Structure formats: structure tokens, C-alpha cells
Coordinates of C-alpha atoms and ligand atoms in Angstrom, one line a residue:
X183 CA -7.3 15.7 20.9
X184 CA -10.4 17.2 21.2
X185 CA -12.7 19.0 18.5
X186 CA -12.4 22.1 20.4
X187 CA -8.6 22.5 20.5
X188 CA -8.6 21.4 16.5
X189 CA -10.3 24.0 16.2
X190 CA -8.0 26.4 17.8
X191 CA -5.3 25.4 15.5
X192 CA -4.6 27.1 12.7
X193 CA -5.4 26.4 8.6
X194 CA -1.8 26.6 8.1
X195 CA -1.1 24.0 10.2
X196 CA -3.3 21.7 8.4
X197 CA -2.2 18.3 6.6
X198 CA -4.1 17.2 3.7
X199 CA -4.6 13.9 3.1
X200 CA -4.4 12.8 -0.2
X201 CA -5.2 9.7 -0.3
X202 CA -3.3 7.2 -3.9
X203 CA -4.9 3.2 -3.1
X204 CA -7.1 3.6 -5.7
X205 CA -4.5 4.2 -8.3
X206 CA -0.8 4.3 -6.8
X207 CA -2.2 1.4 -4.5
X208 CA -3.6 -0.7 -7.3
X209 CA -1.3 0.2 -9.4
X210 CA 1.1 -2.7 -7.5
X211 CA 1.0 -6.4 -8.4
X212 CA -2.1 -8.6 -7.6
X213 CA -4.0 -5.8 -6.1
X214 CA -6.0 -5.5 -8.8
X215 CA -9.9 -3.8 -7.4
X216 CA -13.0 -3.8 -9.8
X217 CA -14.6 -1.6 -10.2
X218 CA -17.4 -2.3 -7.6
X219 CA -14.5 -3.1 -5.2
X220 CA -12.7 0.6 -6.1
X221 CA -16.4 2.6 -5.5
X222 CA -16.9 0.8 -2.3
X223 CA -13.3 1.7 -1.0
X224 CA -14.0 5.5 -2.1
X225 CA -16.8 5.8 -0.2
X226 CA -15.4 5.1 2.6
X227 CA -12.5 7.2 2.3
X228 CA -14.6 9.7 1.9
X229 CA -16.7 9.3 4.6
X230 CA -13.3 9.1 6.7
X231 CA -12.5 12.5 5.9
X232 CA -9.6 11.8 3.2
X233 CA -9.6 15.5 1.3
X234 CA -8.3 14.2 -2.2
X235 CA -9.1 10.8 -3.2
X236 CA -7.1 10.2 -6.4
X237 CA -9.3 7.5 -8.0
X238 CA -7.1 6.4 -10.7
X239 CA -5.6 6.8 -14.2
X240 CA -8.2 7.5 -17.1
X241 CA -6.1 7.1 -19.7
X242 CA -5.4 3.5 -18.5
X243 CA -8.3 1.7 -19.9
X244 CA -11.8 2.2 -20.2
X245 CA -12.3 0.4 -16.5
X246 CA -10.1 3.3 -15.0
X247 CA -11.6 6.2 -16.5
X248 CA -15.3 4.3 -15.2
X249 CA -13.9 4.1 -12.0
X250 CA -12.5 7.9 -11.8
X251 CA -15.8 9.4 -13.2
X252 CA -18.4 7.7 -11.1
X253 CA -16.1 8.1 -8.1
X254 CA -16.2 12.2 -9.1
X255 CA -20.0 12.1 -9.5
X256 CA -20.0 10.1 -5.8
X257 CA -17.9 12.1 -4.1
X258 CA -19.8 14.1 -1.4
X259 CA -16.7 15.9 0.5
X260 CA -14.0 15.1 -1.1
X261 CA -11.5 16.3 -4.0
X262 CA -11.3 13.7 -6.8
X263 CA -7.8 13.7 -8.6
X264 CA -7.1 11.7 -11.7
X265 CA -3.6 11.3 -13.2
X266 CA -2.2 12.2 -16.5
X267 CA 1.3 11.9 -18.0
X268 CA 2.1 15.2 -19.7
X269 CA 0.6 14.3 -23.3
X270 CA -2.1 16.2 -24.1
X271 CA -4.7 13.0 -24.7
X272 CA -4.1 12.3 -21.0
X273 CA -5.0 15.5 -19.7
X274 CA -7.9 15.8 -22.2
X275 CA -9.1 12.2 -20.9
X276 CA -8.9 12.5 -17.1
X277 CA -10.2 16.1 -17.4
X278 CA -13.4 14.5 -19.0
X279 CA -12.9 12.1 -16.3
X280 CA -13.1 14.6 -13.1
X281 CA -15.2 16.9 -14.5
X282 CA -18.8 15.4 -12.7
X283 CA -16.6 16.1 -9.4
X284 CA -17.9 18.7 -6.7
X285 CA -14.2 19.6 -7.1
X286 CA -12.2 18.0 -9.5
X287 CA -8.2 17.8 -10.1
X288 CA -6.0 17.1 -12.7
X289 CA -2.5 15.3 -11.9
X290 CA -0.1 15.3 -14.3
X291 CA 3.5 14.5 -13.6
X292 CA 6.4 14.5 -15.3
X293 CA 9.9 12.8 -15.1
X294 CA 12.8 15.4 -13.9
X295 CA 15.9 13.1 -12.8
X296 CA 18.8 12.7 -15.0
X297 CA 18.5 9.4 -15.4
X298 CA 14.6 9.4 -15.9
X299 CA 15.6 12.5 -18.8
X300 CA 18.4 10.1 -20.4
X301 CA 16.9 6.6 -20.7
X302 CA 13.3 7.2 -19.8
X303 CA 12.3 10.3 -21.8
X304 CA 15.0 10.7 -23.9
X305 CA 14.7 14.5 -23.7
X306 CA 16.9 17.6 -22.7
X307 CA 15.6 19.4 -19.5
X308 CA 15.3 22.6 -21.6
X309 CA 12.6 20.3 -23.7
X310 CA 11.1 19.0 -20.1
X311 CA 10.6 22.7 -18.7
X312 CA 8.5 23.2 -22.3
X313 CA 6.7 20.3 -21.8
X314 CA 5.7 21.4 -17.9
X315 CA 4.6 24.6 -19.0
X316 CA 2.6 23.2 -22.0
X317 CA 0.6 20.7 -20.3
X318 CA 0.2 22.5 -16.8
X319 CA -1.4 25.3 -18.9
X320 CA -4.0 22.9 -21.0
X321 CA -4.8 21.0 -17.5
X322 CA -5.6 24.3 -15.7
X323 CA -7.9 25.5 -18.7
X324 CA -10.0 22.5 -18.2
X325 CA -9.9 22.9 -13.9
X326 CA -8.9 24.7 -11.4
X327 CA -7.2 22.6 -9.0
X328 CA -3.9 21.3 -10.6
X329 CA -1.4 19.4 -9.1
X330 CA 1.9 19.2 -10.8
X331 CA 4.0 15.9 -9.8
X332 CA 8.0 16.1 -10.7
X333 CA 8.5 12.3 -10.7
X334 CA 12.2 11.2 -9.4
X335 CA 12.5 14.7 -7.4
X336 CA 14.9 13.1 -4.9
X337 CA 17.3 12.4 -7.7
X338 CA 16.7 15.5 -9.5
X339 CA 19.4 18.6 -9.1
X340 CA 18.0 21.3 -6.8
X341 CA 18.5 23.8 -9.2
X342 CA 16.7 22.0 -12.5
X343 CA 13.9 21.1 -9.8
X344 CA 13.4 24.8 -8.7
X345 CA 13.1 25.7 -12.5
X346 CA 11.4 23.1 -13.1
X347 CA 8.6 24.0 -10.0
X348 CA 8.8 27.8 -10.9
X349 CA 7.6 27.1 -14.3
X350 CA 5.0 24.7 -13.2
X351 CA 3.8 26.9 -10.6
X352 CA 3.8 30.3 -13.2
X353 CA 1.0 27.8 -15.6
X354 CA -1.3 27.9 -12.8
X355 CA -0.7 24.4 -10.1
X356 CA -1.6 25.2 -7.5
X357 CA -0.3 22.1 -5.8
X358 CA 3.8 20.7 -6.1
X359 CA 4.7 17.0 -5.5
X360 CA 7.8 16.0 -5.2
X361 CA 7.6 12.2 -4.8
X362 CA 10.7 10.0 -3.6
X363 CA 9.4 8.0 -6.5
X364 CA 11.9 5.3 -6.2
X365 CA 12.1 5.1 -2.1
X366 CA 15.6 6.3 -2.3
X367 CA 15.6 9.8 0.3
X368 CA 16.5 10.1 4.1
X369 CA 14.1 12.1 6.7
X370 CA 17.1 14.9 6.7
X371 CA 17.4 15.1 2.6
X372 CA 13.7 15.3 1.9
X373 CA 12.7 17.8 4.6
X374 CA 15.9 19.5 3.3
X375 CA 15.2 19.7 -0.5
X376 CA 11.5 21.1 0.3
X377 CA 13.0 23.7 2.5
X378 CA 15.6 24.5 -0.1
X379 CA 12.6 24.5 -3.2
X380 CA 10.4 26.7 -1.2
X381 CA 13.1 29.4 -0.3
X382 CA 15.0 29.5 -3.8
X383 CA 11.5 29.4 -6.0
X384 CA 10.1 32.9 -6.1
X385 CA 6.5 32.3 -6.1
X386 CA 6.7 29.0 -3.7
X387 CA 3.9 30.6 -1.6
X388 CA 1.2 30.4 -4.5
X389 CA 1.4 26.9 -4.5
X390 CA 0.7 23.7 -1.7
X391 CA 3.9 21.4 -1.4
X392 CA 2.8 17.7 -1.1
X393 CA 5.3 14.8 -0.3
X394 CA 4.8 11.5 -2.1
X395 CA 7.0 8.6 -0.3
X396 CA 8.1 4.9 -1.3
X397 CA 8.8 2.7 1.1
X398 CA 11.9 0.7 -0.7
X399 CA 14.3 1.0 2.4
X400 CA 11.0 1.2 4.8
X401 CA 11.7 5.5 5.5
X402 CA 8.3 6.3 3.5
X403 CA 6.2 7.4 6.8
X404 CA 9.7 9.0 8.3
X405 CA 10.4 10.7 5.0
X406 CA 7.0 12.2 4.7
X407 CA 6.8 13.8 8.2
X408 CA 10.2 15.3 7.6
X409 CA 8.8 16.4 4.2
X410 CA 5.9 18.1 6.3
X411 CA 8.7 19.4 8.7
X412 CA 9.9 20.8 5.5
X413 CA 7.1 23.0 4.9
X414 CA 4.8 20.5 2.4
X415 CA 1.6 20.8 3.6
X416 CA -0.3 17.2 1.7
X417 CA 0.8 13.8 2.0
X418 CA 0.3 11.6 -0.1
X419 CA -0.1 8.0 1.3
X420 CA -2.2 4.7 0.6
X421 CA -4.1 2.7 3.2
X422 CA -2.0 -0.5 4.8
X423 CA 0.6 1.8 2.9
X424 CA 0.1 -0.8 -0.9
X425 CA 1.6 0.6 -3.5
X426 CA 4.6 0.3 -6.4
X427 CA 7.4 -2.5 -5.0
X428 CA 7.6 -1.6 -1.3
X429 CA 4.5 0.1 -1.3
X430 CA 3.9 4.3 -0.2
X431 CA 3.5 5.8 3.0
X432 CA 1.0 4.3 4.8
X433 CA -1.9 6.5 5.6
X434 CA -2.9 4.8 8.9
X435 CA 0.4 5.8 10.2
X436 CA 1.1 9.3 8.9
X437 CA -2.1 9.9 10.8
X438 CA -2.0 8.8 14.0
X439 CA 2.4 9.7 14.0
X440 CA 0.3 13.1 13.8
X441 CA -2.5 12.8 16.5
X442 CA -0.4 11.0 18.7
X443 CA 3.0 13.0 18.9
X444 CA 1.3 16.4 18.4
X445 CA 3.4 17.7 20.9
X446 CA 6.2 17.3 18.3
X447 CA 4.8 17.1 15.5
X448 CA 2.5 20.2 15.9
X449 CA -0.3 19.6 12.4
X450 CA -3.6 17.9 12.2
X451 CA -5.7 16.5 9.6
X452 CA -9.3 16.1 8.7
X453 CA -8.9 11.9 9.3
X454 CA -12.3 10.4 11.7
X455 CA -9.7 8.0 13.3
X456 CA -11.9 5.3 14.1
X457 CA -12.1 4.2 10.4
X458 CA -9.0 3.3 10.3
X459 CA -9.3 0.0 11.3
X460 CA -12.4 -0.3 9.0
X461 CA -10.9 0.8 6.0
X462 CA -7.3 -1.4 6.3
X463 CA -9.5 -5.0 6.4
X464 CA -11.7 -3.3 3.4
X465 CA -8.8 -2.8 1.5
X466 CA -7.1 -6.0 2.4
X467 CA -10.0 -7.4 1.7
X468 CA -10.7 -6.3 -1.9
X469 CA -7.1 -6.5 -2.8
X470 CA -6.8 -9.8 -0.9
X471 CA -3.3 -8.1 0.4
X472 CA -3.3 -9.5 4.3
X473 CA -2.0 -7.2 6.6
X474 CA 1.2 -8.2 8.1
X475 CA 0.5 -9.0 12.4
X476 CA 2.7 -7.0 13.7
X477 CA 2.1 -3.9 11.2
X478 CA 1.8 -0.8 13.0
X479 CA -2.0 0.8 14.3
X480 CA -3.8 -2.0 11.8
X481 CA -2.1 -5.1 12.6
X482 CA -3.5 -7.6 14.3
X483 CA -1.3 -7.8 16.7
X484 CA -0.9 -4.0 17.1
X485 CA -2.6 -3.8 20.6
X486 CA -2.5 -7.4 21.9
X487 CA -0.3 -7.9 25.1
X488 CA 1.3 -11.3 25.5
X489 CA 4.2 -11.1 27.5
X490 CA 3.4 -11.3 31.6
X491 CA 5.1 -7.9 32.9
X492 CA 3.2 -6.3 30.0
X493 CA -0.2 -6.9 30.7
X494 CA 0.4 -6.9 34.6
X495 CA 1.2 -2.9 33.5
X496 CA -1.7 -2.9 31.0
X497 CA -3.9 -4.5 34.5
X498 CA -2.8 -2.0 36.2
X499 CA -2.7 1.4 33.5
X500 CA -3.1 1.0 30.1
X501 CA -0.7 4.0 29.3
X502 CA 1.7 2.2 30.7
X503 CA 2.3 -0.1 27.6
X504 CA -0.2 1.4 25.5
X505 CA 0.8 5.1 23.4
X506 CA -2.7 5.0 21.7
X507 CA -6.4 3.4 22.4
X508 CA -7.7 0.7 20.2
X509 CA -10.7 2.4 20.3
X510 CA -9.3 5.7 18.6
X511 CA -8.5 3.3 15.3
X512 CA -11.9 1.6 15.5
X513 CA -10.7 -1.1 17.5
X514 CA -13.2 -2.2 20.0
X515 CA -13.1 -4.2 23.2
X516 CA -17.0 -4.0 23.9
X517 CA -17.4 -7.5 22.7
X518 CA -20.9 -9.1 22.4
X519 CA -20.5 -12.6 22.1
X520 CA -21.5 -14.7 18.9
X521 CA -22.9 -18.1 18.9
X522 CA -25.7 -20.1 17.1
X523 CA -28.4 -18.5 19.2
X524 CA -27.9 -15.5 18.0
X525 CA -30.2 -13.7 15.6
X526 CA -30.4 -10.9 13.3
X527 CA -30.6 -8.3 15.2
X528 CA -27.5 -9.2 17.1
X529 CA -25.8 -9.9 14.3
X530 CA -26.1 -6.6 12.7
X531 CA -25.5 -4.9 15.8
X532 CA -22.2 -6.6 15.9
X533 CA -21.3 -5.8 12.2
X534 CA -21.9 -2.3 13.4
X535 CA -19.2 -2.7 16.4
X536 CA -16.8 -3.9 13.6
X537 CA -17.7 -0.9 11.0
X538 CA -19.6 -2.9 8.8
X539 CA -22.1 -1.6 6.6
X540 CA -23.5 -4.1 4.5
X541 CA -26.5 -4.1 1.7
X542 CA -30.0 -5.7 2.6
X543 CA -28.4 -8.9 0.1
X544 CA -25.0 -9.0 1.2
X545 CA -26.3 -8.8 5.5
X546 CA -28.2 -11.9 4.3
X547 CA -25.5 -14.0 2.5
X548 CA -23.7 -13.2 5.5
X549 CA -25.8 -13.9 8.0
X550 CA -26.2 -17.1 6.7
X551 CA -22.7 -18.1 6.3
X552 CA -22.4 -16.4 10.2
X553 CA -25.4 -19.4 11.0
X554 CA -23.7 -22.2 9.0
X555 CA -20.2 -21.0 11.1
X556 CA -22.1 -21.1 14.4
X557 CA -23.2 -24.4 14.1
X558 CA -20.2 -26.1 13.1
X559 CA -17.6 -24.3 15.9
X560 CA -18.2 -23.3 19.4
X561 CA -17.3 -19.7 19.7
X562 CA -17.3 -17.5 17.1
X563 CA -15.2 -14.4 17.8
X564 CA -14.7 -10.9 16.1
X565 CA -12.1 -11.9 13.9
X566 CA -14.1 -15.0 12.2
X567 CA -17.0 -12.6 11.6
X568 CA -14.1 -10.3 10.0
X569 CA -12.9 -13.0 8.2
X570 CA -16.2 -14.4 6.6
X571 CA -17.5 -10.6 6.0
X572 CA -14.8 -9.3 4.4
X573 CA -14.5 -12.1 2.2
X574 CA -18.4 -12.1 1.5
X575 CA -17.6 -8.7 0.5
X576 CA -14.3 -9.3 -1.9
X577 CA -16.1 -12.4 -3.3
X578 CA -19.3 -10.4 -4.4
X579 CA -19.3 -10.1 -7.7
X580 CA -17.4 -13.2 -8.8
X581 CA -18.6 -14.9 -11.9
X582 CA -17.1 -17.8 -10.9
X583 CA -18.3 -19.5 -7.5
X584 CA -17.8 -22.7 -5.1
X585 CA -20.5 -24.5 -4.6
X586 CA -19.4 -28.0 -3.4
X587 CA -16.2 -29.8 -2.5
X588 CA -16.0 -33.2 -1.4
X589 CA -12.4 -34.6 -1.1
X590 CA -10.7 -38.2 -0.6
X591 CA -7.5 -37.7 1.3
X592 CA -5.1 -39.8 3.7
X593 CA -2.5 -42.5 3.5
X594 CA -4.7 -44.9 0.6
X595 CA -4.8 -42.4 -2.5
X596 CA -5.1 -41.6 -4.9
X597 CA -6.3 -37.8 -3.4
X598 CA -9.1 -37.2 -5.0
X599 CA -11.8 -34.2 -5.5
X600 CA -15.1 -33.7 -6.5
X601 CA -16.1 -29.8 -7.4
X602 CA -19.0 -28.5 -8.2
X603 CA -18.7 -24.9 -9.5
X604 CA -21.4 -22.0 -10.6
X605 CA -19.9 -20.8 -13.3
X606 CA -22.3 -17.7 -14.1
X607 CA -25.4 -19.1 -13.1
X608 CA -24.1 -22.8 -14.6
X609 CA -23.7 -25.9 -11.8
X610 CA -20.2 -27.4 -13.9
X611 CA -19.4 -30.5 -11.9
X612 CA -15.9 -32.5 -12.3
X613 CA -13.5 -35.2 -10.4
X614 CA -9.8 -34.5 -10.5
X615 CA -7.0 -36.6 -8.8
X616 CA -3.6 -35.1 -7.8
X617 CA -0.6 -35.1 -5.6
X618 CA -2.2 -34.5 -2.3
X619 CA -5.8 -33.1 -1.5
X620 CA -5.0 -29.2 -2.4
X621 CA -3.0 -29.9 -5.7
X622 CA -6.5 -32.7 -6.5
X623 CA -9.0 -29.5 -5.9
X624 CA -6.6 -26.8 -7.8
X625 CA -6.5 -29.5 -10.8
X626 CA -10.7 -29.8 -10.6
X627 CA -10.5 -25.9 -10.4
X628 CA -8.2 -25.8 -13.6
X629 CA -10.7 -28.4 -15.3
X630 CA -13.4 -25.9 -15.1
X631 CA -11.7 -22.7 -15.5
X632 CA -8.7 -23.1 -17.5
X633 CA -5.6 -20.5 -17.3
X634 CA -1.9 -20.5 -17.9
X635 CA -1.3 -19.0 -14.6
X636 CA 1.4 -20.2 -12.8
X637 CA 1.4 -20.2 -8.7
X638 CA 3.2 -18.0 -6.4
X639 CA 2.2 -18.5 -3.1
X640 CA -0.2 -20.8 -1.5
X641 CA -0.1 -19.6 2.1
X642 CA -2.8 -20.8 5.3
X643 CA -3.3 -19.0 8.2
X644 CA -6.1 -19.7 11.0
X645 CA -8.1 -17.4 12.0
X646 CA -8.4 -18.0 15.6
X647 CA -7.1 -20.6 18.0
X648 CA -8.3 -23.8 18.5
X649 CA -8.6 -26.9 16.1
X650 CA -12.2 -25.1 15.0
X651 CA -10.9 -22.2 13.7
X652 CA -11.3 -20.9 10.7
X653 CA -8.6 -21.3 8.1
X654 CA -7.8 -18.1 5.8
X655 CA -5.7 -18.8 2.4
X656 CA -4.7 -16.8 0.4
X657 CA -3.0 -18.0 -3.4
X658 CA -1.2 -16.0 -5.8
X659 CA -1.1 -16.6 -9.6
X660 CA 1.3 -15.1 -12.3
X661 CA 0.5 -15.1 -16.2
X662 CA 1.6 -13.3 -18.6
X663 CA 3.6 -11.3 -16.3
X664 CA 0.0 -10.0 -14.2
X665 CA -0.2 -10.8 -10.7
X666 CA -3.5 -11.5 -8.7
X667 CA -4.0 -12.5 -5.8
X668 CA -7.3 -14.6 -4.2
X669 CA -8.4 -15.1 -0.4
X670 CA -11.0 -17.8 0.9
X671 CA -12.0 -18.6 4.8
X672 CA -13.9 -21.4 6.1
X673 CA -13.6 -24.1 8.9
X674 CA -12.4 -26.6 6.6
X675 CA -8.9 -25.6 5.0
X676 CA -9.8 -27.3 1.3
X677 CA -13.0 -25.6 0.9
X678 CA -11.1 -21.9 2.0
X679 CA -8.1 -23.1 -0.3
X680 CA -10.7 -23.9 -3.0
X681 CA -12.6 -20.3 -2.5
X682 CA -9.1 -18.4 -2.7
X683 CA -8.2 -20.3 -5.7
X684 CA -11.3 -19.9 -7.7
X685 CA -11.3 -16.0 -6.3
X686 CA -7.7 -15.8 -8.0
X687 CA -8.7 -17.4 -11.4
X688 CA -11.8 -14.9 -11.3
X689 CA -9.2 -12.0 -11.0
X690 CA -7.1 -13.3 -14.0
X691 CA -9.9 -13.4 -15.9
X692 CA -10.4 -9.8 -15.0
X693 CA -7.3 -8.9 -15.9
X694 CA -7.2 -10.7 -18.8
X695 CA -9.9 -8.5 -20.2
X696 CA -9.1 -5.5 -18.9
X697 CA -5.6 -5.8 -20.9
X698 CA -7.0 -6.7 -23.9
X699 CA -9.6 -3.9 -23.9
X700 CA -6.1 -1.4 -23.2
X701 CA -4.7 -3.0 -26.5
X702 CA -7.6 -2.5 -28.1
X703 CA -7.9 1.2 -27.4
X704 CA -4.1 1.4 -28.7
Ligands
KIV894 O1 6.0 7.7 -7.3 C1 5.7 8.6 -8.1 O2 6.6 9.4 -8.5 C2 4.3 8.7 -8.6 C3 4.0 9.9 -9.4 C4 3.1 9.5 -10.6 C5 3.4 11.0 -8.6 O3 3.5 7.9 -8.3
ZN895 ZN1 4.2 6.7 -6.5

């Protein structure tokens, strides 16, 4: 679609983007971003053209409330939301939280289901409606923009819900989410119920609708649209669609469903498609989530043609097998070709080609690991410069680093390994055996950086082809009922299993203290 006809189309059909992987996102198990890791994804959501960026939960901890006011005094474009619970120390914290922001937002949400009333709350729905029109008020006398969330809408009876939205609506939001909060709605219900909310509630029209989707039975991009079709004019979604359990609606998806099938689905947005692909491997990489192959408009595998009768159509029209260009999700195919002779300048040109923007200190540490890759494997493609940059990235501001591995492996034993690591600007050096070369370095790992973690998932997959290629792993650790998650790449699979260990211990350690400062707040 051109910029011309976008702008023939009317405001009113207009989706905003409101855009939940800085809090709804992180809020999931092991995806954990510092705070270095949550300003870097902002900006580019921002430059992206995402119109609310809800950058987290102030209340939380002091981190989060960090996070969501230097995001606010960031933003250039666009909207930063906070959320709140309806207790008035959580509106008074995140409106101190958004109030640097060009434009700020306050979003406070409350539980409205039966069930959520019964055994969450413990409060009538007479008590609930007070409670809506009590804290909607106090959030709109600190801003203007208020959303209002009615968590568990789906499950919530359409008449309570309508009372529930009229009252919210007569305190002054001027934005209504009703979330599927528990992934639970079909396309037909949830365009249904907002049809049904906006008709019964008498002053519907002073307010936005907004759909907020889980994905527990996979429905959340299908549900949203139909919420759309409904009449709700924001979605809410997450990039690579993290969130809660089964994640939200992924935000890569809602878009392009939109640009794509505009001739059914008759809205645009404000998205610069061509970040898309960008801003999936940032967040994978900072959350050190992969991103499943085959996951729609960001997976790798999203526009690769193996089968013969498909790319003998793609040889001969690329519509014939293709619905969208890589190119309009930032994919490229104008591929300069990486090797050991090339220099600098190359090399940033072809960080550029893969919507990279690094510092002057980061383009170096890359470059150099780019060189040390180049000399050690033949060809070095666009997905091991991904790989190496996006973990230069996620590992930037680890305390904890690898310095040197050297491992005894094979049919003799005992496996044995020898780490070196900096440990905040400390060389710590130790010798571990174990059962088999991984289980030797994780025991040298533990030496150095104890933990009561226990691990989840030790998972290897290569980068590219070919007995060269790079190895990525990624390791998940549980303790204490937190969940991280660490990624590492190199040529050789220990050192890359040694880097995503030593990235997941770092993580812990976050967490760790992150918690601790919560309890300490009370
Ligand atoms: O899923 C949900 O209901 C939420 C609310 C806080 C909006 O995330
Ligand atoms: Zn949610």
C-alpha cells in the first residue's frame, strides 16, 4: 500500500498499536530484560511507529518504575503507558512514573469475572463498580489519557461488563480493554461481545475499545481482528507475540494480517513494516526467547522455498508462492558477501542491511568477534553475523563473562574443563571434571558462580549448514520458582554452551536482586 492511498483512508479506520513486551511480554517466565535491554527495545518500537508503548509496571520494583520513567522521558513519538492495579499507591506510583512522557497514560485494570470476583478479589460486583469509579477518577486527575482494563472480560456477564464500562467510561477513560485474559474467546464471541458493549453502553462513543488477546488455544491474532471487526479500534499485542503462558497476540502478525488482506480487512496502522524483522531478533535476543522456524512473517523459515514445484513457481513469479515480500518485513536478499577480507566499512554496511545500529564500542567488540569468525570458517552468511550481533548485544552488560575454555573430551575421561571467567573485571580460573564435556564446563561455571538453579532445557541448534557453522544454545535455569533463560553462539558448541550458561547465571543473579529489592519495598 502506498503512502498516498494511507492517506486517503480515513482516522476512523485507524488501528492503534499498543504495543505490551515490555511489561505483558516480560512479564512471562525467563524473559526477564534489564533495564538497558528494555530502553534499547523501546526505542525501537518507537522508531517503528508503535503509538503506545506500555513500558511496564511501576509499582513492581524500583527497576520497573526506572524503566517506565526513562522510557517516558525517551519517548519521541510515542504514548508511554504504565500499569496500575486499582489501589490508589499504584496509580499514584505509575502516574509519577509517566509523567516525564510527551504523553503519558495510566493503565489500571481491574478483575470483573465471577470467578476472578469470588476467589481472586473476594468482592461483590456492586464493591467492583465503586472501586472502577474511584480509581479511574484519581488516575485521570493525574493525566489525561486513561485506559481502563476489565481483566477476564470474556468471562464476565455482558450485562455487569456494560455497567462495569459505563462507569469506567463516566470517570473520564478514554480508552476500554477488554482482554481475553486467560486465551479462552472465539473470533465470533469476542467481535460479538464488543459489538454488544458498544451498542448497550450509552456513552460507548467517548471512549477507544482496545482488544487484549492470549494465545492459550493459539486464536490470540484471530480473536483480535475479530475484536477490531467488532468495532475496537487498539490492539494490544507483543512482538514474536511473548507474553503470560501462551504468550499475546503477536504484533508482527496483527500487522501485516492488516496490510496484507486490506481488501478484507479494510484498517491500517502507523507500523514502518520493515522493522519487523529487526525488532523480533532484538527481542529474541534480549529475552533469549528463539523464534520458532516456522513462526509466521519472523521465522526463519517464513520465506524460504524448499520443495522443487515451489521454487520452480517462485523462478518463475514470486506471487505465485509468495502473499508478502521479505523485503516489506525487513528481510533482504541484497546480500554482500562476508569473509575475512572484509573490512570495516563493509562490515557496517552490512549491519545496516540487517537493521543494526550499533554504538562506536559495541561495532567494535563485534567487529572483532566478525574477524575472529572469518578466520576460523569459510563463509560467513547473514544469519552468523545475526547470530554473533545479537548476542554481542544481549551479553552487554553481563557482569559475569567467558574468557577461556579449554576442554578434555572423548573415549579416555575423565571430561575435563578448564575456565577462565571475568567476573567483574576479576580473571577467576578453575578445573572441573564431570559426566561428559558440557556437564565438566557447567560444573567449572557453578565453581565460580554458585546458584541453586536447577536446569530446564539445554537445547543446540546450528546456525548454518555445514560442519563450520556456528552453534547457538540456549539453557534454561529455575530457582526459586524464577525462570531465565541464556543464549551463547560460537563455532565451537562448548564455548557457545559455556556463553549461554554463564548468560543464564548472570540473569539469576538479576533476578535474584531484583526480588529481594521488591521485598524490601514491602
Ligand atoms: O491479560 C490481561 O488481562 C492483562 C491486563 C492487565 C490488561 O494483561
Ligand atoms: Zn495480558
Amino acid at each position: 500500500m502506498t503512502n498516498d492511498s494511507q492517506s486517503a483512508q480515513s482516522d476512523a479506520d485507524r488501528v492503534v498499536i499498543f504495543d505490551t513486551t515490555l511489561r505483558d511480554g516480560e512479564q512471562c517466565p525467563g524473559a526477564t530484560m534489564t533495564f538497558e535491554e528494555k530502553l534499547e527495545v523501546a526505542e525501537l518500537l518507537d522508531i517503528m511507529g508503535v503509538d503506545i508503548i506500555e513500558a511496564g509496571f511501576p509499582i513492581a520494583s524500583e527497576g520497573d518504575f526506572e524503566a517506565v520513567a526513562t522510557v517516558a522521558n525517551r519517548a519521541k513519538n510515542a504514548v508511554i503507558a504504565g500499569l496500575a492495579r486499582a489501589i490508589p499507591a499504584d496509580i499514584d506510583r505509575c502516574g509519577q512514573a509517566v509523567k516525564g512522557a510527551r504523553r503519558g497514560r495510566i493503565h489500571t485494570f481491574v478483575s470483573t469475572s465471577p470467578i476472578h470476583l469470588a476467589h481472586q478479589m473476594r468482592k461483590s460486583q456492586d464493591e467492583v463498580l465503586e472501586i472502577i469509579t474511584a480509581t479511574v477518577t484519581q488516575a485521570r486527575n493525574l493525566v489525561e489519557d486513561v485506559e481502563w482494563s476489565a481483566m477476564d472480560a470474556t468471562r464476565t456477564p455482558i450485562e455487569y461488563l456494560c455497567r462495569c464500562v459505563d462507569a469506567a467510561i463516566a470517570a473520564g477513560a478514554t480508552t476500554i480493554n477488554l482482554p481475553d485474559t486467560v486465551g479462552y474467546a472465539t473470533p465470533q464471541e469476542y467481535r460479538d461481545m464488543f459489538l454488544a458493549v458498544r451498542e448497550r453502553v450509552p456513552n460507548s462513543d467517548k471512549a477507544v475499545f482496545s482488544v487484549h488477546c492470549h494465545n492459550d488455544l493459539g486464536l490470540a491474532v484471530a480473536n483480535s481482528l475479530a475484536g477490531v471487526a467488532g468495532g475496537a479500534r487498539q490492539v494490544e499485542c507483543t512482538i514474536n507475540g511473548i507474553g503470560e503462558r501462551a504468550g499475546n497476540a503477536a504484533l508482527e502478525e496483527v500487522v501485516m494480517a492488516i496490510q496484507t488482506r486490506a481488501d478484507v480487512l479494510p484498517y491500517h496502522t502507523n507500523i514502518d513494516t520493515t522493522w519487523l524483522s529487526r525488532a523480533s531478533r532484538l527481542v529474541s535476543a534480549v529475552t533469549n526467547f528463539p523464534v520458532q522456524y516456522n513462526k509466521a512473517i519472523v521465522g526463519r523459515n517464513a520465506f524460504a522455498h524448499e520443495s522443487g514445484i515451489h521454487q520452480d513457481g517462485m523462478l518463475k513469479h514470486t506471487q505465485t508462492y509468495e502473499i508478502m515480500t521479505p523485503e516489506s518485513v525487513g528481510v533482504s536478499k541484497t546480500s554482500l558477501v562476508m569473509g575475512k577480507h572484509s573490512g570495516r566499512n563493509a562490515f557496517r554496511s552490512k549491519l545496516k542491511e540487517l537493521g543494526y545500529e550499533l554504538g562506536d564500542n559495541q561495532f567494535e567488540d563485534a567487529f572483532t568477534r566478525f574477524k575472529a569468525l572469518a578466520d576460523r570458517k569459510k563463509h560467513v552468511y547473514d544469519e552468523d553475523i545475526e547470530a554473533l550481533v545479537d548476542e554481542e548485544i544481549a551479553h552487554m552488560h553481563d557482569r559475569t563473562k567467558v574468557v577461556a575454555l579449554t576442554v578434555i573430551a572423548g573415549t579416555m575421561g575423565p571430561q575435563t574443563a578448564t575456565l577462565t571467567l571475568d567476573v567483574e573485571g576479576e580473571h577467576r580460573t578453575v578445573q572441573s571434571i564431570g559426566n561428559g564435556p558440557v556437564d565438566a564446563t557447567f560444573n567449572a561455571i557453578k565453581e565460580i558462580m554458585p546458584h541453586q538453579g536447577s536446569l530446564q532445557l539445554y537445547q543446540v541448534h546450528a546456525v548454518t549448514q555445514g560442519t563450520d557453522a556456528q552453534a547457538e544454545v540456549s539453557v534454561r535455569l529455575e530457582e526459586d520458582g524464577r525462570t531465565v533463560t541464556g543464549r551463547g553462539a560460537d563455532t565451537d558448541t562448548l564455548v557457545a554452551s559455556a556463553r549461554a550458561y554463564v548468560a543464564a547465571v548472570n540473569k539469576l543473579k538479576l533476578t535474584r536482586e531484583k526480588t529481594a529489592r521488591a521485598q524490601a519495598l514491602g
